[in-house]
């Protein structure tokens, strides 16, 4: 269901705030001594993660209005297209990282500026837009971009801390953006299983839902709580990761 214009404005503001936060962090924490190091994602360097952040914003920059009768994919359906394209996404990040290695942040800034401009141009109504992968509501595209920035900002934080030391960098994840995507991911789980759950630890739940930490029922019980004390957190091992 399309969201009201006020919600689209809030999502756009959240995306812009999360971008500014991670962009500032990358500028401060990811120097030449770190950029080529392996990240916490197998097969990805820190430089490739930075390139992928900019590519994630570019996915919004290239959106155009869809035909009026177009049926949009849901957020869950859109995320469901991720696994089949994992290697393609990784290879694209490698290519871009090589192409922009002399000035990676300038390219990132340009793509982010274009993305935020396009969000303003497409709004304020929650219209159906044609993305690279599928037609979606503008709200879905915005939430998916926030998710990409939050997940990969957390990846970068863990990567740089591993390289430089546990206290080498602050947190590039905006807390409002983190809470938003944690709730969106929980909504997918609840819709599929009908449970009444709430997020207890947004960062841990994000990492479990995104496959960043191994699935463990004890970790899940710390990440999610049943809304009613008489209930229990279900075993989501067959459902996770969501992306």
PDB file of C-alpha atoms in Angstrom:
ATOM      1  CA  UNK A   1       0.000   0.000   0.000  1.00  0.00           C
ATOM      2  CA  UNK A   2       1.432   3.411  -0.935  1.00  0.00           C
ATOM      3  CA  UNK A   3       2.584   5.593   1.922  1.00  0.00           C
ATOM      4  CA  UNK A   4       1.487   9.211   2.408  1.00  0.00           C
ATOM      5  CA  UNK A   5       3.730  12.026   1.235  1.00  0.00           C
ATOM      6  CA  UNK A   6       4.798  12.796   4.809  1.00  0.00           C
ATOM      7  CA  UNK A   7       6.215   9.280   5.167  1.00  0.00           C
ATOM      8  CA  UNK A   8       8.063   9.560   1.857  1.00  0.00           C
ATOM      9  CA  UNK A   9       9.661  12.776   3.108  1.00  0.00           C
ATOM     10  CA  UNK A  10      10.725  11.058   6.341  1.00  0.00           C
ATOM     11  CA  UNK A  11      12.260   8.150   4.424  1.00  0.00           C
ATOM     12  CA  UNK A  12      14.139  10.540   2.143  1.00  0.00           C
ATOM     13  CA  UNK A  13      15.447  12.436   5.162  1.00  0.00           C
ATOM     14  CA  UNK A  14      16.532   9.185   6.822  1.00  0.00           C
ATOM     15  CA  UNK A  15      18.352   8.075   3.687  1.00  0.00           C
ATOM     16  CA  UNK A  16      20.128  11.425   3.404  1.00  0.00           C
ATOM     17  CA  UNK A  17      21.123  11.382   7.077  1.00  0.00           C
ATOM     18  CA  UNK A  18      22.440   7.821   6.893  1.00  0.00           C
ATOM     19  CA  UNK A  19      24.392   8.644   3.742  1.00  0.00           C
ATOM     20  CA  UNK A  20      25.989  11.712   5.334  1.00  0.00           C
ATOM     21  CA  UNK A  21      26.939   9.715   8.409  1.00  0.00           C
ATOM     22  CA  UNK A  22      28.585   6.837   6.561  1.00  0.00           C
ATOM     23  CA  UNK A  23      30.183   9.199   4.021  1.00  0.00           C
ATOM     24  CA  UNK A  24      31.800  11.231   6.797  1.00  0.00           C
ATOM     25  CA  UNK A  25      32.942   8.035   8.477  1.00  0.00           C
ATOM     26  CA  UNK A  26      34.471   6.632   5.276  1.00  0.00           C
ATOM     27  CA  UNK A  27      36.323   9.887   4.686  1.00  0.00           C
ATOM     28  CA  UNK A  28      37.793   9.750   8.179  1.00  0.00           C
ATOM     29  CA  UNK A  29      38.400   6.025   8.654  1.00  0.00           C
ATOM     30  CA  UNK A  30      39.113   4.465   5.253  1.00  0.00           C
ATOM     31  CA  UNK A  31      42.542   5.630   4.163  1.00  0.00           C
ATOM     32  CA  UNK A  32      44.943   4.172   1.629  1.00  0.00           C
ATOM     33  CA  UNK A  33      46.349   1.868   4.317  1.00  0.00           C
ATOM     34  CA  UNK A  34      42.945   0.218   4.810  1.00  0.00           C
ATOM     35  CA  UNK A  35      41.199   0.444   1.444  1.00  0.00           C
ATOM     36  CA  UNK A  36      42.818  -2.607  -0.100  1.00  0.00           C
ATOM     37  CA  UNK A  37      42.449  -4.817   2.971  1.00  0.00           C
ATOM     38  CA  UNK A  38      40.003  -7.742   2.997  1.00  0.00           C
ATOM     39  CA  UNK A  39      36.656  -6.874   4.551  1.00  0.00           C
ATOM     40  CA  UNK A  40      34.557  -9.075   6.831  1.00  0.00           C
ATOM     41  CA  UNK A  41      32.618 -10.164   3.735  1.00  0.00           C
ATOM     42  CA  UNK A  42      34.440 -13.092   2.108  1.00  0.00           C
ATOM     43  CA  UNK A  43      35.898 -12.085  -1.237  1.00  0.00           C
ATOM     44  CA  UNK A  44      35.309  -8.356  -0.728  1.00  0.00           C
ATOM     45  CA  UNK A  45      37.894  -5.680   0.013  1.00  0.00           C
ATOM     46  CA  UNK A  46      37.137  -2.528   1.964  1.00  0.00           C
ATOM     47  CA  UNK A  47      37.461  -0.521  -1.272  1.00  0.00           C
ATOM     48  CA  UNK A  48      34.871  -2.721  -2.958  1.00  0.00           C
ATOM     49  CA  UNK A  49      32.456  -2.177  -0.085  1.00  0.00           C
ATOM     50  CA  UNK A  50      32.872   1.583  -0.461  1.00  0.00           C
ATOM     51  CA  UNK A  51      32.204   1.279  -4.192  1.00  0.00           C
ATOM     52  CA  UNK A  52      29.127  -0.805  -3.477  1.00  0.00           C
ATOM     53  CA  UNK A  53      27.766   1.862  -1.133  1.00  0.00           C
ATOM     54  CA  UNK A  54      27.888   4.356  -3.979  1.00  0.00           C
ATOM     55  CA  UNK A  55      26.403   1.801  -6.375  1.00  0.00           C
ATOM     56  CA  UNK A  56      23.522   1.315  -3.929  1.00  0.00           C
ATOM     57  CA  UNK A  57      22.738   5.023  -4.135  1.00  0.00           C
ATOM     58  CA  UNK A  58      23.072   4.901  -7.909  1.00  0.00           C
ATOM     59  CA  UNK A  59      20.219   2.352  -8.017  1.00  0.00           C
ATOM     60  CA  UNK A  60      17.922   5.139  -6.849  1.00  0.00           C
ATOM     61  CA  UNK A  61      19.519   7.718  -9.141  1.00  0.00           C
ATOM     62  CA  UNK A  62      18.587   5.706 -12.240  1.00  0.00           C
ATOM     63  CA  UNK A  63      14.954   5.087 -11.259  1.00  0.00           C
ATOM     64  CA  UNK A  64      12.251   6.412 -13.560  1.00  0.00           C
ATOM     65  CA  UNK A  65       8.456   6.510 -13.201  1.00  0.00           C
ATOM     66  CA  UNK A  66       6.860   3.217 -14.215  1.00  0.00           C
ATOM     67  CA  UNK A  67       3.887   2.849 -16.513  1.00  0.00           C
ATOM     68  CA  UNK A  68       0.607   3.692 -14.721  1.00  0.00           C
ATOM     69  CA  UNK A  69      -0.688   0.096 -14.724  1.00  0.00           C
ATOM     70  CA  UNK A  70       2.555  -1.460 -13.432  1.00  0.00           C
ATOM     71  CA  UNK A  71       2.183  -3.729 -10.412  1.00  0.00           C
ATOM     72  CA  UNK A  72       5.074  -3.154  -7.999  1.00  0.00           C
ATOM     73  CA  UNK A  73       7.038  -5.886  -6.242  1.00  0.00           C
ATOM     74  CA  UNK A  74       6.779  -5.931  -2.470  1.00  0.00           C
ATOM     75  CA  UNK A  75       9.748  -5.229  -0.230  1.00  0.00           C
ATOM     76  CA  UNK A  76      10.050  -8.950   0.563  1.00  0.00           C
ATOM     77  CA  UNK A  77       9.905  -9.856  -3.127  1.00  0.00           C
ATOM     78  CA  UNK A  78      12.521  -7.247  -3.948  1.00  0.00           C
ATOM     79  CA  UNK A  79      14.891  -8.573  -1.289  1.00  0.00           C
ATOM     80  CA  UNK A  80      14.217 -12.074  -2.543  1.00  0.00           C
ATOM     81  CA  UNK A  81      15.961 -11.195  -5.802  1.00  0.00           C
ATOM     82  CA  UNK A  82      19.272 -10.562  -4.006  1.00  0.00           C
ATOM     83  CA  UNK A  83      20.673 -14.120  -3.646  1.00  0.00           C
ATOM     84  CA  UNK A  84      20.486 -14.983  -7.352  1.00  0.00           C
ATOM     85  CA  UNK A  85      22.525 -11.881  -8.197  1.00  0.00           C
ATOM     86  CA  UNK A  86      25.144 -12.110  -5.451  1.00  0.00           C
ATOM     87  CA  UNK A  87      28.098 -12.881  -7.706  1.00  0.00           C
ATOM     88  CA  UNK A  88      27.018 -10.300 -10.287  1.00  0.00           C
ATOM     89  CA  UNK A  89      26.799  -7.663  -7.554  1.00  0.00           C
ATOM     90  CA  UNK A  90      30.236  -8.590  -6.226  1.00  0.00           C
ATOM     91  CA  UNK A  91      31.836  -8.467  -9.671  1.00  0.00           C
ATOM     92  CA  UNK A  92      30.242  -5.090 -10.393  1.00  0.00           C
ATOM     93  CA  UNK A  93      31.672  -3.743  -7.133  1.00  0.00           C
ATOM     94  CA  UNK A  94      35.139  -5.006  -8.101  1.00  0.00           C
ATOM     95  CA  UNK A  95      34.943  -3.341 -11.513  1.00  0.00           C
ATOM     96  CA  UNK A  96      33.743  -0.029 -10.085  1.00  0.00           C
ATOM     97  CA  UNK A  97      36.370  -0.077  -7.342  1.00  0.00           C
ATOM     98  CA  UNK A  98      39.098  -0.401  -9.983  1.00  0.00           C
ATOM     99  CA  UNK A  99      37.593   2.324 -12.148  1.00  0.00           C
ATOM    100  CA  UNK A 100      37.316   4.876  -9.330  1.00  0.00           C
ATOM    101  CA  UNK A 101      40.410   3.939  -7.317  1.00  0.00           C
ATOM    102  CA  UNK A 102      42.001   7.349  -7.901  1.00  0.00           C
ATOM    103  CA  UNK A 103      39.007   9.291  -6.555  1.00  0.00           C
ATOM    104  CA  UNK A 104      36.472   6.925  -4.990  1.00  0.00           C
ATOM    105  CA  UNK A 105      34.755   9.435  -2.735  1.00  0.00           C
ATOM    106  CA  UNK A 106      34.205  11.985  -5.471  1.00  0.00           C
ATOM    107  CA  UNK A 107      32.343   9.356  -7.509  1.00  0.00           C
ATOM    108  CA  UNK A 108      30.388   8.307  -4.438  1.00  0.00           C
ATOM    109  CA  UNK A 109      29.414  11.905  -3.714  1.00  0.00           C
ATOM    110  CA  UNK A 110      28.184  12.378  -7.271  1.00  0.00           C
ATOM    111  CA  UNK A 111      26.008   9.253  -7.179  1.00  0.00           C
ATOM    112  CA  UNK A 112      24.567  10.130  -3.779  1.00  0.00           C
ATOM    113  CA  UNK A 113      23.725  13.657  -4.907  1.00  0.00           C
ATOM    114  CA  UNK A 114      22.006  12.290  -8.001  1.00  0.00           C
ATOM    115  CA  UNK A 115      20.080   9.741  -5.929  1.00  0.00           C
ATOM    116  CA  UNK A 116      18.749  12.245  -3.422  1.00  0.00           C
ATOM    117  CA  UNK A 117      17.830  14.630  -6.233  1.00  0.00           C
ATOM    118  CA  UNK A 118      15.923  11.838  -7.968  1.00  0.00           C
ATOM    119  CA  UNK A 119      14.073  10.959  -4.768  1.00  0.00           C
ATOM    120  CA  UNK A 120      12.873  14.549  -4.541  1.00  0.00           C
ATOM    121  CA  UNK A 121      11.911  14.578  -8.222  1.00  0.00           C
ATOM    122  CA  UNK A 122       9.941  11.321  -8.050  1.00  0.00           C
ATOM    123  CA  UNK A 123       8.058  12.305  -4.883  1.00  0.00           C
ATOM    124  CA  UNK A 124       6.253  13.483  -2.898  1.00  0.00           C
ATOM    125  CA  UNK A 125       3.693  10.775  -3.728  1.00  0.00           C
ATOM    126  CA  UNK A 126       4.533   7.100  -3.336  1.00  0.00           C
ATOM    127  CA  UNK A 127       4.590   6.354  -7.042  1.00  0.00           C
ATOM    128  CA  UNK A 128       5.678   3.135  -8.726  1.00  0.00           C
ATOM    129  CA  UNK A 129       9.209   3.447 -10.074  1.00  0.00           C
ATOM    130  CA  UNK A 130      11.184   1.220 -12.376  1.00  0.00           C
ATOM    131  CA  UNK A 131      14.420   0.121 -10.761  1.00  0.00           C
ATOM    132  CA  UNK A 132      17.225  -1.991 -12.139  1.00  0.00           C
ATOM    133  CA  UNK A 133      15.733  -5.202 -10.792  1.00  0.00           C
ATOM    134  CA  UNK A 134      11.999  -4.643 -10.691  1.00  0.00           C
ATOM    135  CA  UNK A 135       9.240  -2.050 -10.463  1.00  0.00           C
ATOM    136  CA  UNK A 136       8.616  -1.035  -6.848  1.00  0.00           C
ATOM    137  CA  UNK A 137       6.950   1.720  -4.902  1.00  0.00           C
ATOM    138  CA  UNK A 138       9.189   4.701  -4.247  1.00  0.00           C
ATOM    139  CA  UNK A 139       8.912   3.898  -0.528  1.00  0.00           C
ATOM    140  CA  UNK A 140      10.242   0.388  -1.172  1.00  0.00           C
ATOM    141  CA  UNK A 141      13.172   1.755  -3.141  1.00  0.00           C
ATOM    142  CA  UNK A 142      13.980   4.239  -0.367  1.00  0.00           C
ATOM    143  CA  UNK A 143      13.795   1.603   2.377  1.00  0.00           C
ATOM    144  CA  UNK A 144      15.955  -0.770   0.340  1.00  0.00           C
ATOM    145  CA  UNK A 145      18.596   1.954  -0.102  1.00  0.00           C
ATOM    146  CA  UNK A 146      18.554   2.675   3.643  1.00  0.00           C
ATOM    147  CA  UNK A 147      18.942  -1.057   4.263  1.00  0.00           C
ATOM    148  CA  UNK A 148      21.924  -1.249   1.914  1.00  0.00           C
ATOM    149  CA  UNK A 149      23.645   1.684   3.617  1.00  0.00           C
ATOM    150  CA  UNK A 150      22.996   0.365   7.118  1.00  0.00           C
ATOM    151  CA  UNK A 151      24.105  -3.202   6.395  1.00  0.00           C
ATOM    152  CA  UNK A 152      27.265  -2.165   4.592  1.00  0.00           C
ATOM    153  CA  UNK A 153      28.102   0.621   7.034  1.00  0.00           C
ATOM    154  CA  UNK A 154      28.099  -2.084   9.695  1.00  0.00           C
ATOM    155  CA  UNK A 155      30.236  -4.301   7.444  1.00  0.00           C
ATOM    156  CA  UNK A 156      32.726  -1.466   7.026  1.00  0.00           C
ATOM    157  CA  UNK A 157      32.816  -0.735  10.742  1.00  0.00           C
ATOM    158  CA  UNK A 158      33.658  -4.338  11.566  1.00  0.00           C
ATOM    159  CA  UNK A 159      36.190  -4.493   8.731  1.00  0.00           C
ATOM    160  CA  UNK A 160      38.104  -1.372   9.740  1.00  0.00           C
ATOM    161  CA  UNK A 161      38.053  -2.284  13.421  1.00  0.00           C
ATOM    162  CA  UNK A 162      39.529  -5.650  12.502  1.00  0.00           C
ATOM    163  CA  UNK A 163      42.317  -3.945  10.580  1.00  0.00           C
ATOM    164  CA  UNK A 164      43.129  -1.071  12.938  1.00  0.00           C
ATOM    165  CA  UNK A 165      41.892  -2.180  16.343  1.00  0.00           C
ATOM    166  CA  UNK A 166      38.657  -2.343  18.298  1.00  0.00           C
ATOM    167  CA  UNK A 167      38.399   1.379  19.041  1.00  0.00           C
ATOM    168  CA  UNK A 168      39.721   2.778  15.780  1.00  0.00           C
ATOM    169  CA  UNK A 169      36.498   4.238  14.408  1.00  0.00           C
ATOM    170  CA  UNK A 170      33.107   5.486  15.631  1.00  0.00           C
ATOM    171  CA  UNK A 171      29.789   4.043  14.497  1.00  0.00           C
ATOM    172  CA  UNK A 172      28.781   4.923  10.911  1.00  0.00           C
ATOM    173  CA  UNK A 173      25.248   3.566  11.408  1.00  0.00           C
ATOM    174  CA  UNK A 174      22.493   6.080  12.106  1.00  0.00           C
ATOM    175  CA  UNK A 175      20.348   4.754  14.986  1.00  0.00           C
ATOM    176  CA  UNK A 176      17.058   5.865  13.417  1.00  0.00           C
ATOM    177  CA  UNK A 177      17.959   4.161  10.134  1.00  0.00           C
ATOM    178  CA  UNK A 178      19.022   1.029  12.004  1.00  0.00           C
ATOM    179  CA  UNK A 179      15.730   0.847  13.873  1.00  0.00           C
ATOM    180  CA  UNK A 180      13.756   1.416  10.673  1.00  0.00           C
ATOM    181  CA  UNK A 181      15.379  -1.416   8.724  1.00  0.00           C
ATOM    182  CA  UNK A 182      15.299  -3.771  11.717  1.00  0.00           C
ATOM    183  CA  UNK A 183      11.532  -3.287  11.923  1.00  0.00           C
ATOM    184  CA  UNK A 184      11.120  -3.730   8.171  1.00  0.00           C
ATOM    185  CA  UNK A 185      13.011  -7.027   8.271  1.00  0.00           C
ATOM    186  CA  UNK A 186      10.972  -8.188  11.251  1.00  0.00           C
ATOM    187  CA  UNK A 187       7.771  -7.347   9.358  1.00  0.00           C
ATOM    188  CA  UNK A 188       8.796  -9.822   6.642  1.00  0.00           C
ATOM    189  CA  UNK A 189       9.293 -12.578   9.202  1.00  0.00           C
ATOM    190  CA  UNK A 190       6.039 -11.811  11.012  1.00  0.00           C
ATOM    191  CA  UNK A 191       4.078 -11.747   7.745  1.00  0.00           C
ATOM    192  CA  UNK A 192       5.381 -15.193   6.859  1.00  0.00           C
ATOM    193  CA  UNK A 193       4.890 -16.831  10.245  1.00  0.00           C
ATOM    194  CA  UNK A 194       2.233 -14.852  12.060  1.00  0.00           C
ATOM    195  CA  UNK A 195       4.244 -14.440  15.251  1.00  0.00           C
ATOM    196  CA  UNK A 196       3.946 -11.447  17.569  1.00  0.00           C
ATOM    197  CA  UNK A 197       7.544 -10.347  18.012  1.00  0.00           C
ATOM    198  CA  UNK A 198       9.462  -7.160  18.708  1.00  0.00           C
ATOM    199  CA  UNK A 199      13.054  -6.111  18.165  1.00  0.00           C
ATOM    200  CA  UNK A 200      15.156  -6.200  21.327  1.00  0.00           C
ATOM    201  CA  UNK A 201      18.634  -5.707  19.844  1.00  0.00           C
ATOM    202  CA  UNK A 202      18.437  -4.022  16.445  1.00  0.00           C
ATOM    203  CA  UNK A 203      22.111  -4.487  15.548  1.00  0.00           C
ATOM    204  CA  UNK A 204      22.140  -8.188  16.380  1.00  0.00           C
ATOM    205  CA  UNK A 205      18.846  -8.765  14.579  1.00  0.00           C
ATOM    206  CA  UNK A 206      20.178  -6.953  11.496  1.00  0.00           C
ATOM    207  CA  UNK A 207      23.282  -9.130  11.455  1.00  0.00           C
ATOM    208  CA  UNK A 208      21.263 -12.328  11.836  1.00  0.00           C
ATOM    209  CA  UNK A 209      18.712 -11.299   9.210  1.00  0.00           C
ATOM    210  CA  UNK A 210      21.461 -10.283   6.774  1.00  0.00           C
ATOM    211  CA  UNK A 211      23.541 -13.413   7.375  1.00  0.00           C
ATOM    212  CA  UNK A 212      26.409 -11.447   8.887  1.00  0.00           C
ATOM    213  CA  UNK A 213      26.694 -13.707  11.922  1.00  0.00           C
ATOM    214  CA  UNK A 214      25.993 -17.451  12.102  1.00  0.00           C
ATOM    215  CA  UNK A 215      22.442 -18.346  13.016  1.00  0.00           C
ATOM    216  CA  UNK A 216      22.084 -19.289  16.657  1.00  0.00           C
ATOM    217  CA  UNK A 217      18.866 -19.686  18.656  1.00  0.00           C
ATOM    218  CA  UNK A 218      20.404 -18.032  21.713  1.00  0.00           C
ATOM    219  CA  UNK A 219      21.488 -15.033  19.662  1.00  0.00           C
ATOM    220  CA  UNK A 220      18.022 -14.853  18.115  1.00  0.00           C
ATOM    221  CA  UNK A 221      16.468 -14.844  21.596  1.00  0.00           C
ATOM    222  CA  UNK A 222      18.602 -11.806  22.433  1.00  0.00           C
ATOM    223  CA  UNK A 223      17.757 -10.066  19.161  1.00  0.00           C
ATOM    224  CA  UNK A 224      13.986 -10.609  19.250  1.00  0.00           C
ATOM    225  CA  UNK A 225      11.493 -10.883  22.090  1.00  0.00           C
ATOM    226  CA  UNK A 226       7.906 -12.151  22.071  1.00  0.00           C
ATOM    227  CA  UNK A 227       5.459  -9.336  22.696  1.00  0.00           C
ATOM    228  CA  UNK A 228       3.715 -11.441  25.326  1.00  0.00           C
ATOM    229  CA  UNK A 229       5.602 -13.226  28.104  1.00  0.00           C
ATOM    230  CA  UNK A 230       3.605 -16.422  27.573  1.00  0.00           C
ATOM    231  CA  UNK A 231       4.996 -16.779  24.034  1.00  0.00           C
ATOM    232  CA  UNK A 232       8.455 -17.802  22.854  1.00  0.00           C
ATOM    233  CA  UNK A 233      10.738 -16.702  20.038  1.00  0.00           C
ATOM    234  CA  UNK A 234      10.329 -19.237  17.201  1.00  0.00           C
ATOM    235  CA  UNK A 235      13.242 -21.025  15.583  1.00  0.00           C
ATOM    236  CA  UNK A 236      13.828 -19.039  12.385  1.00  0.00           C
ATOM    237  CA  UNK A 237      16.711 -21.161  11.155  1.00  0.00           C
ATOM    238  CA  UNK A 238      14.933 -22.132   7.942  1.00  0.00           C
ATOM    239  CA  UNK A 239      13.897 -18.542   7.205  1.00  0.00           C
ATOM    240  CA  UNK A 240      17.151 -16.664   7.795  1.00  0.00           C
ATOM    241  CA  UNK A 241      19.044 -14.969   6.324  1.00  0.00           C
ATOM    242  CA  UNK A 242      16.543 -12.786   4.520  1.00  0.00           C
ATOM    243  CA  UNK A 243      19.204 -11.289   2.200  1.00  0.00           C
TER     244      UNK A 243
END
